[in-house]
Amino acid sequence: MRKILGVIAALAAAAVLTTGSVASAAPTPDYHQLPDLSGYSAVDPGPYRSPDYADNGRTFFVTPSGRTCALGPGYGYNGCSGHPKTAPPGNVGVAISGGQIGPKWTPSDTSYRTTPHGWFKAPLLDIGQSITLDGSTCAVSPVGVTCVAGPRAFTITAFWFKFVYPPGDQWHDANSDPKFLPADQR
């Protein structure tokens, strides 16, 4: 009888330990699942494309919060200005290169631009709208902007950011601590 009670006690203790460890483990964000931008209204990219030679065929837009973004000049290139509170210091924006590198923070001394260089003025891409060009899609939500190129994406807001990249990939910058993400992004 004593042996049976010992076995039962050991099994109960193992169940408590297992349940306790699972319950206390915080869920981790999925940094490999691309955001779904299909619910946004697509705009014609024509008016957003700069005809100025100095802009090298890039397409630009500005968000209602004043963030500036660029798509191009080639397949899978996009980037936006901004420095969320959780971003590393010394950066002025984020970019994806050719759908193969990034998201990467762009330092203040970068040559990459998210604003037109010449006379062209970037039009507004409003909340609920998206723009797609040359393998890149960007969409504006009430909290920020999300851009996707290939298997990579970023979302930046005034307070947080999230980078998405392929599993096992080493060609991106790190995400901040998941505690800074809103619950729907974890």
CSV table of C-alpha atoms in Angstrom, one decimal:
chain,number,residue,atom,x,y,z
A,1,MET,CA,0.0,0.0,0.0
A,2,ARG,CA,2.8,2.4,0.9
A,3,LYS,CA,4.5,1.7,-2.5
A,4,ILE,CA,1.2,2.5,-4.3
A,5,LEU,CA,0.8,5.8,-2.4
A,6,GLY,CA,4.4,6.7,-3.2
A,7,VAL,CA,3.8,6.1,-6.9
A,8,ILE,CA,0.5,8.1,-6.9
A,9,ALA,CA,2.3,11.0,-5.1
A,10,ALA,CA,5.1,10.9,-7.6
A,11,LEU,CA,2.7,11.0,-10.5
A,12,ALA,CA,0.7,13.8,-8.9
A,13,ALA,CA,3.9,15.8,-8.3
A,14,ALA,CA,5.0,15.3,-12.0
A,15,ALA,CA,1.6,16.4,-13.2
A,16,VAL,CA,1.8,19.6,-11.1
A,17,LEU,CA,5.3,20.3,-12.3
A,18,THR,CA,4.4,19.7,-15.9
A,19,THR,CA,1.2,21.8,-15.7
A,20,GLY,CA,3.0,24.5,-13.8
A,21,SER,CA,5.8,24.8,-16.4
A,22,VAL,CA,3.3,24.9,-19.4
A,23,ALA,CA,1.1,27.4,-17.7
A,24,SER,CA,4.0,29.7,-16.8
A,25,ALA,CA,5.5,29.6,-20.2
A,26,ALA,CA,4.7,32.8,-22.1
A,27,PRO,CA,3.6,32.4,-25.7
A,28,THR,CA,6.3,33.6,-28.1
A,29,PRO,CA,5.4,35.7,-31.1
A,30,ASP,CA,5.4,34.1,-34.6
A,31,TYR,CA,8.2,35.9,-36.4
A,32,HIS,CA,7.8,33.7,-39.5
A,33,GLN,CA,4.1,34.2,-40.4
A,34,LEU,CA,3.6,37.0,-43.0
A,35,PRO,CA,0.8,39.5,-42.1
A,36,ASP,CA,-2.4,39.2,-44.1
A,37,LEU,CA,-2.9,42.5,-46.0
A,38,SER,CA,-5.8,41.3,-48.1
A,39,GLY,CA,-8.4,43.3,-46.2
A,40,TYR,CA,-6.9,46.6,-47.3
A,41,SER,CA,-8.1,48.6,-50.3
A,42,ALA,CA,-5.5,48.5,-53.0
A,43,VAL,CA,-4.7,51.8,-54.7
A,44,ASP,CA,-3.3,52.4,-58.2
A,45,PRO,CA,0.5,52.8,-57.7
A,46,GLY,CA,0.8,55.2,-60.7
A,47,PRO,CA,0.3,58.5,-58.9
A,48,TYR,CA,2.7,57.4,-56.2
A,49,ARG,CA,5.6,56.7,-58.6
A,50,SER,CA,8.0,59.6,-58.9
A,51,PRO,CA,8.7,60.7,-62.5
A,52,ASP,CA,11.8,62.7,-61.3
A,53,TYR,CA,15.0,61.2,-62.6
A,54,ALA,CA,16.7,61.7,-59.3
A,55,ASP,CA,14.3,59.3,-57.6
A,56,ASN,CA,15.3,56.4,-59.9
A,57,GLY,CA,11.9,55.0,-60.4
A,58,ARG,CA,10.9,54.7,-56.8
A,59,THR,CA,7.3,54.9,-55.6
A,60,PHE,CA,6.7,57.0,-52.4
A,61,PHE,CA,3.9,57.6,-50.0
A,62,VAL,CA,3.3,59.3,-46.7
A,63,THR,CA,1.1,58.0,-43.9
A,64,PRO,CA,-1.4,60.1,-41.9
A,65,SER,CA,1.1,60.0,-39.0
A,66,GLY,CA,3.8,61.5,-41.2
A,67,ARG,CA,5.9,58.4,-41.8
A,68,THR,CA,7.4,58.3,-45.3
A,69,CYS,CA,7.9,55.1,-47.2
A,70,ALA,CA,9.4,54.0,-50.6
A,71,LEU,CA,8.9,51.0,-52.8
A,72,GLY,CA,11.6,50.2,-55.4
A,73,PRO,CA,13.7,50.9,-57.3
A,74,GLY,CA,13.8,47.1,-57.9
A,75,TYR,CA,11.8,44.0,-57.2
A,76,GLY,CA,11.2,43.4,-53.4
A,77,TYR,CA,12.6,46.7,-52.1
A,78,ASN,CA,10.7,48.8,-49.6
A,79,GLY,CA,11.4,50.8,-46.5
A,80,CYS,CA,9.8,53.4,-44.2
A,81,SER,CA,11.1,56.1,-41.9
A,82,GLY,CA,10.5,56.0,-38.2
A,83,HIS,CA,12.0,55.0,-34.9
A,84,PRO,CA,9.6,53.3,-32.6
A,85,LYS,CA,10.3,53.6,-28.8
A,86,THR,CA,11.5,50.0,-28.7
A,87,ALA,CA,13.9,50.3,-31.7
A,88,PRO,CA,17.7,50.4,-31.2
A,89,PRO,CA,19.1,54.0,-31.0
A,90,GLY,CA,20.7,55.7,-34.0
A,91,ASN,CA,18.3,54.4,-36.7
A,92,VAL,CA,15.9,56.4,-38.9
A,93,GLY,CA,13.9,53.7,-40.5
A,94,VAL,CA,13.7,50.1,-41.6
A,95,ALA,CA,14.1,48.5,-45.1
A,96,ILE,CA,13.8,45.2,-46.9
A,97,SER,CA,16.2,44.6,-49.8
A,98,GLY,CA,15.2,42.6,-52.8
A,99,GLY,CA,12.9,40.4,-50.6
A,100,GLN,CA,16.1,38.6,-49.6
A,101,ILE,CA,17.7,40.8,-46.8
A,102,GLY,CA,15.9,42.4,-43.9
A,103,PRO,CA,14.1,43.8,-42.3
A,104,LYS,CA,17.1,45.8,-41.3
A,105,TRP,CA,17.3,49.1,-39.4
A,106,THR,CA,18.6,52.0,-41.5
A,107,PRO,CA,21.1,54.1,-39.7
A,108,SER,CA,21.1,57.9,-39.9
A,109,ASP,CA,24.1,57.9,-42.2
A,110,THR,CA,22.5,55.6,-44.8
A,111,SER,CA,22.2,56.4,-48.5
A,112,TYR,CA,18.8,54.6,-48.6
A,113,ARG,CA,16.0,57.2,-48.8
A,114,THR,CA,12.3,56.9,-48.1
A,115,THR,CA,11.5,60.5,-49.3
A,116,PRO,CA,11.7,61.8,-52.9
A,117,HIS,CA,15.0,63.4,-53.7
A,118,GLY,CA,13.7,65.7,-56.4
A,119,TRP,CA,10.6,67.9,-56.8
A,120,PHE,CA,8.0,65.0,-56.5
A,121,LYS,CA,5.8,65.2,-53.4
A,122,ALA,CA,4.8,61.8,-52.0
A,123,PRO,CA,1.0,61.4,-51.9
A,124,LEU,CA,-0.9,60.2,-48.8
A,125,LEU,CA,-1.7,56.5,-48.4
A,126,ASP,CA,-4.6,56.6,-46.0
A,127,ILE,CA,-5.6,54.2,-43.2
A,128,GLY,CA,-7.1,51.1,-44.7
A,129,GLN,CA,-5.3,51.4,-48.0
A,130,SER,CA,-2.4,49.3,-49.5
A,131,ILE,CA,-0.1,49.8,-52.4
A,132,THR,CA,1.6,47.0,-54.4
A,133,LEU,CA,4.5,47.4,-56.8
A,134,ASP,CA,7.4,45.2,-58.0
A,135,GLY,CA,7.0,42.4,-55.4
A,136,SER,CA,6.3,44.7,-52.4
A,137,THR,CA,3.1,45.6,-50.6
A,138,CYS,CA,2.7,48.2,-47.9
A,139,ALA,CA,-0.5,48.9,-46.0
A,140,VAL,CA,-1.5,51.6,-43.5
A,141,SER,CA,-3.4,50.6,-40.4
A,142,PRO,CA,-4.7,52.9,-37.6
A,143,VAL,CA,-1.6,52.2,-35.6
A,144,GLY,CA,1.2,52.1,-38.2
A,145,VAL,CA,2.5,50.7,-41.4
A,146,THR,CA,3.2,47.2,-42.6
A,147,CYS,CA,5.3,46.3,-45.6
A,148,VAL,CA,5.9,42.8,-47.1
A,149,ALA,CA,8.5,41.7,-49.7
A,150,GLY,CA,9.0,38.0,-50.4
A,151,PRO,CA,9.1,36.0,-47.1
A,152,ARG,CA,9.9,39.2,-45.1
A,153,ALA,CA,7.8,41.9,-43.5
A,154,PHE,CA,7.9,44.6,-41.0
A,155,THR,CA,5.4,46.6,-39.0
A,156,ILE,CA,6.4,49.8,-37.3
A,157,THR,CA,4.3,52.0,-35.1
A,158,ALA,CA,5.2,54.9,-32.8
A,159,PHE,CA,5.6,52.5,-29.9
A,160,TRP,CA,6.6,49.0,-31.2
A,161,PHE,CA,7.9,47.1,-34.2
A,162,LYS,CA,7.8,43.5,-35.4
A,163,PHE,CA,10.1,41.9,-38.0
A,164,VAL,CA,9.0,38.8,-40.0
A,165,TYR,CA,11.6,36.6,-41.8
A,166,PRO,CA,12.0,33.0,-42.9
A,167,PRO,CA,12.8,30.3,-40.3
A,168,GLY,CA,16.6,29.9,-39.9
A,169,ASP,CA,17.3,33.2,-41.6
A,170,GLN,CA,20.3,35.3,-40.5
A,171,TRP,CA,19.8,38.3,-42.8
A,172,HIS,CA,17.6,40.5,-40.6
A,173,ASP,CA,17.8,42.6,-37.5
A,174,ALA,CA,16.5,41.4,-34.1
A,175,ASN,CA,13.1,41.9,-32.8
A,176,SER,CA,12.6,43.7,-29.4
A,177,ASP,CA,11.4,41.9,-26.3
A,178,PRO,CA,7.9,40.4,-27.0
A,179,LYS,CA,6.6,42.1,-23.9
A,180,PHE,CA,6.6,45.3,-25.9
A,181,LEU,CA,4.2,43.9,-28.6
A,182,PRO,CA,0.4,44.2,-28.3
A,183,ALA,CA,-1.4,41.0,-27.4
A,184,ASP,CA,-2.6,40.4,-31.0
A,185,GLN,CA,1.0,40.4,-32.3
A,186,ARG,CA,2.3,37.8,-29.8
